[in-house]
Structure formats: structure tokens, C-alpha cells
Coordinates of C-alpha atoms (C1' of nucleotides) in Angstrom, one line a residue:
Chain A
X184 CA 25.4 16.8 -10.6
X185 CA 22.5 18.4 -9.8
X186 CA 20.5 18.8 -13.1
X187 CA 18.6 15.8 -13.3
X188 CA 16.9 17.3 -9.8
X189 CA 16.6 20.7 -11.4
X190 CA 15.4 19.6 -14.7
X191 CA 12.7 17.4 -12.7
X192 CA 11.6 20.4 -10.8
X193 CA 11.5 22.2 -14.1
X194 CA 8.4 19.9 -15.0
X195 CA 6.5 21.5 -12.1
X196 CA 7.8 25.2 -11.3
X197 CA 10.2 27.3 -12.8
X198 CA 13.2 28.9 -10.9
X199 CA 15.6 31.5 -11.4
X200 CA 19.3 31.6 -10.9
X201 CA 19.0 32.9 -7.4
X202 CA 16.7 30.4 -6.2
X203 CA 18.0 27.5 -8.1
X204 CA 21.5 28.8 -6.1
X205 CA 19.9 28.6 -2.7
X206 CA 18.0 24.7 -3.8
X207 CA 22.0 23.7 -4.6
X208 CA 23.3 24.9 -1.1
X209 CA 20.7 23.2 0.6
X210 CA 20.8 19.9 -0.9
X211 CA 23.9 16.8 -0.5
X212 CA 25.0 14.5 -3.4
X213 CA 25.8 11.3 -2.5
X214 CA 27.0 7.7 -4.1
X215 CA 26.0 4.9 -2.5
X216 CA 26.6 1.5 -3.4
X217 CA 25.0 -2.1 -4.0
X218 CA 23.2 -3.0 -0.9
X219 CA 24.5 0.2 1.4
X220 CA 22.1 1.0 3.1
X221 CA 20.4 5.1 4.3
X222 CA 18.1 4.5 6.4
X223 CA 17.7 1.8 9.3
X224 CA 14.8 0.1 11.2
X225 CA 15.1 2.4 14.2
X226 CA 16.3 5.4 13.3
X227 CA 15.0 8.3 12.4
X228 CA 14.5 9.4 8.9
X229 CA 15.7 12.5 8.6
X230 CA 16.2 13.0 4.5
X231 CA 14.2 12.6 1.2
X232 CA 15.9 11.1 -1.4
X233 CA 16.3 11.5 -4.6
X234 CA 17.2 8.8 -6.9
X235 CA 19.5 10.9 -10.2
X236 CA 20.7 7.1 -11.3
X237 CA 20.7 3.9 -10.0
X238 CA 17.7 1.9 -7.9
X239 CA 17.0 1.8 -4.3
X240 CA 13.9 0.2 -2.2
X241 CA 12.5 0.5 1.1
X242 CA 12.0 -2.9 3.0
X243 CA 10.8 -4.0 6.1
X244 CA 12.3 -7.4 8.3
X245 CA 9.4 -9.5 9.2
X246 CA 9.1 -11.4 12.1
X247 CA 10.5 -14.2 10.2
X248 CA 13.9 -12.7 9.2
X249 CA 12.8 -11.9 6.3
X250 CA 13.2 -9.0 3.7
X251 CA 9.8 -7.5 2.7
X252 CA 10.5 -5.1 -0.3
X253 CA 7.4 -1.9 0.2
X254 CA 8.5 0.8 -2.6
X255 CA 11.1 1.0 -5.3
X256 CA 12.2 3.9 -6.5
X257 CA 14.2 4.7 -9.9
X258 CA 15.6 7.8 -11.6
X259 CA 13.6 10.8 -10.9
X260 CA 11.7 9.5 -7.8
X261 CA 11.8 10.5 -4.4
X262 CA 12.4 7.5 -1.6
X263 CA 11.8 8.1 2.6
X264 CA 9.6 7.3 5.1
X265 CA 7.3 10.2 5.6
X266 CA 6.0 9.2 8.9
X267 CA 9.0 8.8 10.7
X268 CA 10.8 12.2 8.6
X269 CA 7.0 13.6 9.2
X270 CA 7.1 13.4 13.3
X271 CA 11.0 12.7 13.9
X272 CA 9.9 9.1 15.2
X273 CA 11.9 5.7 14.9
X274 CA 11.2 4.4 11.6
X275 CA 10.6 0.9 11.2
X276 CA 11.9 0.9 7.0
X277 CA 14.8 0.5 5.9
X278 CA 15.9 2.4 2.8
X279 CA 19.2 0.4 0.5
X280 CA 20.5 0.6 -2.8
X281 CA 19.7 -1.8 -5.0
X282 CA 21.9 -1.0 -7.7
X283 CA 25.3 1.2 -7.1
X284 CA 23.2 5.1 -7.2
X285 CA 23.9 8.7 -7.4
X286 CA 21.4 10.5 -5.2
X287 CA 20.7 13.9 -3.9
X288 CA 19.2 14.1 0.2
X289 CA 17.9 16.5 1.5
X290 CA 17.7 17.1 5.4
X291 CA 14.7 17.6 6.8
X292 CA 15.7 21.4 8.7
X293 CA 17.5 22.3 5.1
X294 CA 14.5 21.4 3.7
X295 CA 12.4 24.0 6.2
X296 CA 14.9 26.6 5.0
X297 CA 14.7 25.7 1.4
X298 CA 11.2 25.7 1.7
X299 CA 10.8 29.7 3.7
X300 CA 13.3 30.9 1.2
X301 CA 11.5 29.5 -1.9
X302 CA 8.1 28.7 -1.3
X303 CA 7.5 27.8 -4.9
X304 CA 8.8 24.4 -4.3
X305 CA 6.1 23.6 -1.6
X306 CA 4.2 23.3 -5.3
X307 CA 6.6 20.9 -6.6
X308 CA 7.1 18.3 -3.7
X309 CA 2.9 19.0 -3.0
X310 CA 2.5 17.6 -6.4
X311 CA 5.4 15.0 -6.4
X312 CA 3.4 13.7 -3.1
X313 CA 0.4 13.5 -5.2
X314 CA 1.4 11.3 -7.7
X315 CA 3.1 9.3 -4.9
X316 CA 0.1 9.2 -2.9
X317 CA -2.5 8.2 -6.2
X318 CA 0.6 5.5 -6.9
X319 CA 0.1 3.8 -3.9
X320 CA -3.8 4.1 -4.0
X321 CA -3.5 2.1 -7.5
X322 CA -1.4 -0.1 -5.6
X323 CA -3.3 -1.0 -2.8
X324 CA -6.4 -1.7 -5.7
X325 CA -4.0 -4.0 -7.4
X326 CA -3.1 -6.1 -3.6
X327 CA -6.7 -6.3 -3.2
X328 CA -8.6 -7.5 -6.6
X329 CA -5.3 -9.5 -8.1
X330 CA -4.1 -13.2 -7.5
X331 CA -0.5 -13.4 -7.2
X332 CA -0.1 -15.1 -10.4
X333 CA -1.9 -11.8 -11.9
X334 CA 0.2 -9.2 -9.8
X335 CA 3.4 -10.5 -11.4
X336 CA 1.8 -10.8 -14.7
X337 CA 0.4 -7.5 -14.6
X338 CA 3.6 -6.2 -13.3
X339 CA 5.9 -7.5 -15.3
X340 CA 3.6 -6.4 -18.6
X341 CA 3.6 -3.1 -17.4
X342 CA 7.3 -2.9 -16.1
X343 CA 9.4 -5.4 -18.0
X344 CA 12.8 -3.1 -18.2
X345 CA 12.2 -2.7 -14.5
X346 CA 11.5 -6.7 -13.8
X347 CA 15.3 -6.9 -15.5
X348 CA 16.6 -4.4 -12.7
X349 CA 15.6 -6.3 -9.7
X350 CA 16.8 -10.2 -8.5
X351 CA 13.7 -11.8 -8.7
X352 CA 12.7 -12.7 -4.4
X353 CA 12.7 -8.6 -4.2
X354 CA 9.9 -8.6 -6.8
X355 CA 8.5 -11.3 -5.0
X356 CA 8.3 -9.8 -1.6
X357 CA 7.3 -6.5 -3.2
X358 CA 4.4 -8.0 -5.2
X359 CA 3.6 -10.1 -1.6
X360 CA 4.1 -13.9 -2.4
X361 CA 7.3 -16.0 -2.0
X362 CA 10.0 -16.3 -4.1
X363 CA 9.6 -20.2 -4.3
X364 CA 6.0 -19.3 -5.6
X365 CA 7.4 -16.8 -8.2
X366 CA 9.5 -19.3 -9.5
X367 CA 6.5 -21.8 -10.0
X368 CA 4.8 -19.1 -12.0
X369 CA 7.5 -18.1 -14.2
X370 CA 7.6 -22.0 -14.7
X371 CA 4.1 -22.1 -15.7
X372 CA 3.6 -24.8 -12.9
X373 CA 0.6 -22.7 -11.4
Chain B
X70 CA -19.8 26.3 7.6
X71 CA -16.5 26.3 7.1
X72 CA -14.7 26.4 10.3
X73 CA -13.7 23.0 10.5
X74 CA -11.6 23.6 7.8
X75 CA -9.8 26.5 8.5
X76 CA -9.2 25.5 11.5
X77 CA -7.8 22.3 10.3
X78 CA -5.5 25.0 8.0
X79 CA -5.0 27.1 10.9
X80 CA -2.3 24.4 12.3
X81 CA -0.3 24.3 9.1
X82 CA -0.1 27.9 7.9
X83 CA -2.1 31.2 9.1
X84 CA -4.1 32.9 6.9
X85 CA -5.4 36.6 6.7
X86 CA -9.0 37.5 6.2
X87 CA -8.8 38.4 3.0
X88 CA -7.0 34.8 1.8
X89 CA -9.5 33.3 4.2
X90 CA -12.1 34.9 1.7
X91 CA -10.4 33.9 -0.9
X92 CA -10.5 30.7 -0.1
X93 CA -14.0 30.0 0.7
X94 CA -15.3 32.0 -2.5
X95 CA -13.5 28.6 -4.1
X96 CA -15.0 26.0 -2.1
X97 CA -18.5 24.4 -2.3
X98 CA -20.1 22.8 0.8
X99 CA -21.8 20.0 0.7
X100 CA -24.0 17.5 2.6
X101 CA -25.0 13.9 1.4
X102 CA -26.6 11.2 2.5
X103 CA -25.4 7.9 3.9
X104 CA -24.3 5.3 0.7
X105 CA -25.0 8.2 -1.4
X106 CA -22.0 8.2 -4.0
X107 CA -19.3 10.8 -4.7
X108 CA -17.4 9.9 -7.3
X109 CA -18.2 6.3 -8.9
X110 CA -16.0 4.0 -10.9
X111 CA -15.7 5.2 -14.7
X112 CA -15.9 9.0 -13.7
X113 CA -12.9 11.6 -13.3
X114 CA -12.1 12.0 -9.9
X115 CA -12.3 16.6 -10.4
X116 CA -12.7 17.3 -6.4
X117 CA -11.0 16.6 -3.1
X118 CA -13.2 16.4 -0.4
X119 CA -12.5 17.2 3.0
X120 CA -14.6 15.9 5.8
X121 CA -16.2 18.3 8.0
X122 CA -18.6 15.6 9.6
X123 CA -19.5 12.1 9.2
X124 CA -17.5 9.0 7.9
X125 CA -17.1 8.2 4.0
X126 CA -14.8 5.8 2.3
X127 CA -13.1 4.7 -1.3
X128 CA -13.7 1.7 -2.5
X129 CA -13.9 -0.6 -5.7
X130 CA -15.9 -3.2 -6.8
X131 CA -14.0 -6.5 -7.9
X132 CA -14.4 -8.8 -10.7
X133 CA -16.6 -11.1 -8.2
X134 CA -19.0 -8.0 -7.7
X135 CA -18.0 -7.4 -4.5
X136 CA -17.1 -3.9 -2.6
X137 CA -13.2 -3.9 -1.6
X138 CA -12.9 -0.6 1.0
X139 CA -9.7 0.7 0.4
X140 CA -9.6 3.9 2.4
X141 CA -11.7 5.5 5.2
X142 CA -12.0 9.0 5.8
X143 CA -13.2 11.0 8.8
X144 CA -13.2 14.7 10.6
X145 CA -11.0 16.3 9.0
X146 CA -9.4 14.2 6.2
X147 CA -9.2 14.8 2.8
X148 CA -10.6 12.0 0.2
X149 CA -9.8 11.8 -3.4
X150 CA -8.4 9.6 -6.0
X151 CA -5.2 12.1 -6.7
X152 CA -4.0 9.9 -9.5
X153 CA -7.7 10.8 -11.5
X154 CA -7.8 14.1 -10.1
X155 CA -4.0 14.8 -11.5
X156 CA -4.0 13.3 -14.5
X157 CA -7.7 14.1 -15.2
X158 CA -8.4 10.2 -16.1
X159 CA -11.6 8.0 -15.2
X160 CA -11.3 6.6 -11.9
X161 CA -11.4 2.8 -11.0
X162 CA -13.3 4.0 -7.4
X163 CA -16.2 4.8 -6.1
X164 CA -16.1 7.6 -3.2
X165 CA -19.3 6.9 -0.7
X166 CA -20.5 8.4 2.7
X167 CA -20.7 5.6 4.8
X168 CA -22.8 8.1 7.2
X169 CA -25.0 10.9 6.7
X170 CA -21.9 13.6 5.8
X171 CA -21.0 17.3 5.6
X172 CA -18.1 17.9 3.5
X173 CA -16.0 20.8 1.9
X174 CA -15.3 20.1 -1.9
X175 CA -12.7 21.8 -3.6
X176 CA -13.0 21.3 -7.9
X177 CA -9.6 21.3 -9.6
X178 CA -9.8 24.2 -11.4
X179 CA -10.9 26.6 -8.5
X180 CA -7.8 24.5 -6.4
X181 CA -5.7 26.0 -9.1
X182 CA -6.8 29.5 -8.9
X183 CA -6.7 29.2 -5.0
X184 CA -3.1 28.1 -4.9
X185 CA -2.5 30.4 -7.5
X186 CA -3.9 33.4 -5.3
X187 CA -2.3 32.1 -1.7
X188 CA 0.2 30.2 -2.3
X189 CA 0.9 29.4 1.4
X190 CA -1.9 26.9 1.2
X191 CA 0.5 24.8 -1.4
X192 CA 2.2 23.9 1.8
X193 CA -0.7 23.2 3.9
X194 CA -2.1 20.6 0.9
X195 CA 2.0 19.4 0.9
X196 CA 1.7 18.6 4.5
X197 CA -1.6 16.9 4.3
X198 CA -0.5 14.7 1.8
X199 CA 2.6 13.7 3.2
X200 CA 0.8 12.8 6.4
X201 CA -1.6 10.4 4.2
X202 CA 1.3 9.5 2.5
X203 CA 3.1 8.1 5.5
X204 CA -0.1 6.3 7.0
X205 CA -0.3 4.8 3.2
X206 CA 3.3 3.2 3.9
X207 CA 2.7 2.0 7.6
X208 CA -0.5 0.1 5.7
X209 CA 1.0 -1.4 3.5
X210 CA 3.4 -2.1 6.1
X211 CA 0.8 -4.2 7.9
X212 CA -1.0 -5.7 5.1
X213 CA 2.3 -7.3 4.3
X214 CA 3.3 -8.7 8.2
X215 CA 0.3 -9.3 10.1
X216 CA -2.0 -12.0 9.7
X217 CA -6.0 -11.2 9.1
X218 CA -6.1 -11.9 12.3
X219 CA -3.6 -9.5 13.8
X220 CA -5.0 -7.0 11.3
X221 CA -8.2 -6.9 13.3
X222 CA -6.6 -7.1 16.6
X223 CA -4.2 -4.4 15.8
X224 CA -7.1 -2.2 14.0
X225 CA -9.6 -2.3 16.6
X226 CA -7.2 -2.1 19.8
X227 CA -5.9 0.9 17.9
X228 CA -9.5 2.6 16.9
X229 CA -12.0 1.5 19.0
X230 CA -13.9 4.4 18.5
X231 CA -13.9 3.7 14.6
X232 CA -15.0 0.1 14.5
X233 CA -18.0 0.9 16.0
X234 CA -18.8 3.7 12.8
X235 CA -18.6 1.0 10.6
X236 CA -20.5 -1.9 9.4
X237 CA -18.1 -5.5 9.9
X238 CA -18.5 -6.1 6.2
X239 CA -16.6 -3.0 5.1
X240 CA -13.3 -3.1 8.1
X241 CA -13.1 -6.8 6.8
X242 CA -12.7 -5.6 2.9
X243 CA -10.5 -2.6 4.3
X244 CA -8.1 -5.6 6.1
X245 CA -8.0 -7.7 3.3
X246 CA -10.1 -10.9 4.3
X247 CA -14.4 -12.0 3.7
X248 CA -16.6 -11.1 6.5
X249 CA -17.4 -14.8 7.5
X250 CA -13.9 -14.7 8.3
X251 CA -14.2 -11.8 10.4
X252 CA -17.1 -13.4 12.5
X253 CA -15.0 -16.3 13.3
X254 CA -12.5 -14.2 14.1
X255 CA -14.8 -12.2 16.8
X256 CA -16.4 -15.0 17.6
X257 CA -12.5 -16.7 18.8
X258 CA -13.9 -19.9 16.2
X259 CA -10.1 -19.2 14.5
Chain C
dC97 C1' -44.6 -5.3 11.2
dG98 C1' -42.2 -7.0 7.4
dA99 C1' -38.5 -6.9 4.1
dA100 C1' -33.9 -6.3 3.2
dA101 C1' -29.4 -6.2 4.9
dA102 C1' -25.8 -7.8 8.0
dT103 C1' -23.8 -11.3 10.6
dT104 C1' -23.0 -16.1 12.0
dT105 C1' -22.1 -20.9 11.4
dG106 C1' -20.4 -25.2 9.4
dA107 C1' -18.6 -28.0 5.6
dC108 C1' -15.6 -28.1 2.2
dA109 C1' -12.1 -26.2 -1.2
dT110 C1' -7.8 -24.1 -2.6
dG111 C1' -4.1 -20.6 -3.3
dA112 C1' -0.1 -19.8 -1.5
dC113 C1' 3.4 -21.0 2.1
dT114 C1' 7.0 -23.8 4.3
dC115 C1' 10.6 -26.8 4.3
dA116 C1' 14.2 -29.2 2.4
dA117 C1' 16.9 -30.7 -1.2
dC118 C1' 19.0 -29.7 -5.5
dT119 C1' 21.1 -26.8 -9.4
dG120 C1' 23.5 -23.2 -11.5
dG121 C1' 26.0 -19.0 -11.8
dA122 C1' 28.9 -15.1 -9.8
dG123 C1' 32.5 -13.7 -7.1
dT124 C1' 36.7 -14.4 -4.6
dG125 C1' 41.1 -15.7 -3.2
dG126 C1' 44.9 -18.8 -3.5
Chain D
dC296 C1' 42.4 -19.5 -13.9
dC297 C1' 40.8 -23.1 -11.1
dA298 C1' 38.4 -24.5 -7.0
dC299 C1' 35.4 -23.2 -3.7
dT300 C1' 31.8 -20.8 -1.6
dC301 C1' 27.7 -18.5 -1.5
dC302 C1' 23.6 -16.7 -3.0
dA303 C1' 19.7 -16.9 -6.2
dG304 C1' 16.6 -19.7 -8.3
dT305 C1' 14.0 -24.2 -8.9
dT306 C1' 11.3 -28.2 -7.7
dG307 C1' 8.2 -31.3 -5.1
dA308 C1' 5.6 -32.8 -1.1
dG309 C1' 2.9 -31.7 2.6
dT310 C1' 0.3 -28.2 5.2
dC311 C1' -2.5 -24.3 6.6
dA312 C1' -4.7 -19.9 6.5
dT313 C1' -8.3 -18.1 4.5
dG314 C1' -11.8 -18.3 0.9
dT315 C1' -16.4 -20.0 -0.9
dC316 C1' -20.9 -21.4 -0.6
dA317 C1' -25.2 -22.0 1.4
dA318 C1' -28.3 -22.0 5.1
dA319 C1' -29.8 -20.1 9.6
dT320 C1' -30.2 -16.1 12.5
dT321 C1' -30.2 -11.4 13.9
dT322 C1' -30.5 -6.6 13.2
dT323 C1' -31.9 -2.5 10.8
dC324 C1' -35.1 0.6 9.2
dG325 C1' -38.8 2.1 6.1

DNA sequence: CGAAAATTTGACATGACTCAACTGGAGTGG
DNA sequence: CCACTCCAGTTGAGTCATGTCAAATTTTCG
């Protein structure tokens, strides 16, 4: 249950029994399914996830009504909003599954205790944050220089197994155009 | 010389003389010149830099040959491209001091013994990033709701202090619109 | 002071959105 | 297992927010 997380951790610092016992006691499993939903715009976030199987996303609900899809995760990532777990504010995300997952939380005082019992892992979620963090610098280049036409392009290229995972006005929103434009592309009407 | 660092530490972890030695014998300090270039595009990113004084900023330079801002940095933020620093790979930015700048550079490798000798400092660089992490998500947040014009309003009303460091040019390519669009904007011609 | 850089302004162009109508497939319940 | 609904995707027409370009003006700074 808990071994794609420890083999994940593996990649970054190595643990013994002990301290791969007190990880396990400090972390929750949980299945959620299609659409449920972990976090919601005003509350706080208090976990970090972490996706074992399955696909979830954080989204925003525009003035509009509208969905606005801002991160996916998939097997081995970590989802939350770091901000409101960060200062125990309202968050404004929500975080929902897209496809029925297995994930492991972790609450954000368990996390403190993990953390002052074995500080090794301070390495591996410092590092986990960094490749998060360069992730969404590479993104924010790709909002700025790309047409809409070459987002999805370029996305879909580099992602197509993912593209497959996702109904197509999630990728949409995620890649920032409509869904009625993302259909005129994929026509070839553009 | 390098106070406004470890005093930046000093609210994340505490350190004891001798790792406060340790530390500095690994960083390099550092002053440059306004639009004088840290990093530029087609180099590996091998520092973080941490701002001690003065303003600097990330930024590209699109197919059109124009400079895209995509991050600021000031007192006592950290500036890097984390996904060229951690994977060692060229870098698609430039980083530039937008003023006349003091910063503290620390060079992968001497980041790796440093972590490696006090390894309470993995959770001050944790905390750092998730911080940036989390104002990376409320960004995109924005980029993705507001309007260029609500971007400005909502920037400036929010950091006064900051619009006036920096030429109009470089806020407009940091919210995502031209600079004639930002003068009609100002000028209420929108 | 003079040159270069930044900002402003106006005319015009366009990428992407909105809205509304239509199509097709996936579930669901009788 | 059919019929019905509902949600996702498609299409076209019209519109609008923002971009582009070029010229004029102002500011900065060596």
C-alpha cells in the first residue's frame, strides 16, 4: 500500500526500517473516486497528496462558473496548495479526482512530527519542491511565448498517453483557451 | 556581508556558530550592476542566488526578440532556474539585475557539501521553496481569471512600493500583455 | 547637451471567446 | 435491452480584448 511512496523516496534518501516505520504511522491511505473531491475553495488545506494510482487536478471556479483546471498530478506526484497548507489560510483550489485514485495524505502536524523525527526527508520533499517549482517555471515560459494552437500541440507531442487520460475541456482550461477553440484545432479549422 | 541571509535563515531554523561558519565558507558574495546578466539563455543555471539588496528578475526572450519577465526577485528571495540547476541542463532564461544588486550565490556543488554538513538547512531551502511554490500557484491563478487589466489593478494596488522599482515595459511582460497596452491602461484610454 | 531608451497615442488587425444550435456516445432506470 | 437523459464534443457566426505597427513625445543618463 505504501511502497510506491517508499520506493519514490528511495530515489532521493535512503531509510531504514525504523524510520520507514515511523513515515507509515504518520501517513493515511485513501481511495477516492471519479470526481470526489479533497480539497474545497474555502477551506483550508491541510494535507499533501500523494497520487500512488489514478489522476487528480487542482481547479479554480471563475467568475463565470467555470472550471479552470491549474495542475495535474499522476502516479508519483505530490498535489496541494502550498499557500493555504503553508499559512493555514482559506484556499481558493479545489483539489478532485479525475480518475478513481489510491493516494497517501499526509496532515500537515503529522507531517511536523514526521519531519523532527526524521529529518532526512526535509531532503526529499526539498527536492520534490524543486522539481515542482522548475515545472511550473517551464510552464509559465510556455503561457507566455506559445499560441494556443502551439500549447496543445506542444503538449499533446510531449504528453500523448496523458492527453488520453483527461476529457478534452480539462485540457483546455489547463492549457488556457476554450474547449470550443480546442475542438476547432483538433479539426484543423484554425 | 552576510547578515541578511542568516537572518533570513534565522526564522526558519537556528544555527550554531560553527554551522553559521560552515555556511558562509560555501557561499560567494557578489555585487553586479543594473542589466548586468546572471545566468543567460543557453547556459546551465549552477547557482541560486539570494538577494541581499537591489531588484533582479528572470526572463526570456521570444521568438519575436522580445524580453518576456517571468519572475521578480527582491530582499530576500532566492532566484534560480531549479529545473537547470537540478538537472544540470542549459537554461531557456536569462537571470538580470534590474538595479544595481548585492547578492549571495550559492554554486551547486558547495549547496551539496553545505546540506551535507547541516542538514537543518535542507528544511530552511524546503520552506523557501514551498513558499515560492505557493505564490507560483496563486500566479497562475491570476494569469488564468483576471483580465490584463485586472492584472495591473490587482498588481499595483497589491505592491505599490514595487511598481515604482520597475520600468512599465517589464510589469507589462511579467502580466502577460505589450506595453502600449499598459499605457492605455494607465492612461484609463481602455 | 544629445543620444538612446521608455512611454504614449492612434489606426488597424486578429486570435481567441461567446453564444447557440446540433451531434454523438455513455450511463441509467424502467 | 430499449428509451431517455445528460454530458462532452463540434460547428458556425458574430464580437471583442488585446496585439501590432509606426510615429510622436518624454525621460533618462552618459
Amino acid at each position: 500500500m505504501y511502497s510506491a511512496l517508499t520506493t519514490h523516496i528511495a530515489k532521493f534518501v535512503s531509510l531504514d526500517e525504523t524510520e520507514t516505520e515511523i513515515l507509515r504511522e504518520n501517513l493515511v491511505f485513501l481511495s477516492v473516486k471519479k470526481k470526489e473531491n479533497l480539497l474545497e475553495a474555502g477551506q483550508t488545506c491541510h494535507y499533501q497528496y500523494f497520487i500512488v494510482k489514478g489522476l487528480c487536478r487542482n481547479f479554480i471556479i471563475n467568475e463565470k462558473g467555470n472550471e479552470q483546471t491549474t495542475q495535474f498530478g499522476i502516479e508519483n506526484w505530490w498535489l496541494s496548495d502550498y499557500l493555504s497548507f503553508h499559512n493555514d489560510r482559506p484556499s481558493g483550489f479545489y483539489i478532485q479526482a479525475v480518475e478513481n485514485s489510491e493516494l497517501i495524505a499526509i496532515e500537515k502536524k503529522a507531517m511536523e512530527t514526521l519531519l523532527a523525527k526524521v529529518p532526512k526527508l526535509e531532503r526529499y520533499f526539498r527536492l520534490v519542491l524543486q522539481k515542482a517549482f522548475g515545472a511550473s517555471q517551464i510552464r509559465i515560459k510556455y503561457l507566455f511565448t506559445q499560441s494556443a494552437e502551439e500549447r496543445y500541440r506542444h503538449f499533446s507531442t510531449s504528453f500523448p498517453e496523458f492527453v488520453q487520460r483527461v476529457p478534452q475541456y480539462m485540457l483546455a482550461s489547463y492549457l488556457d483557451f476554450s474547449p470550443e477553440f480546442m475542438s476547432k484545432i483538433r479539426a484543423g479549422k484554425v
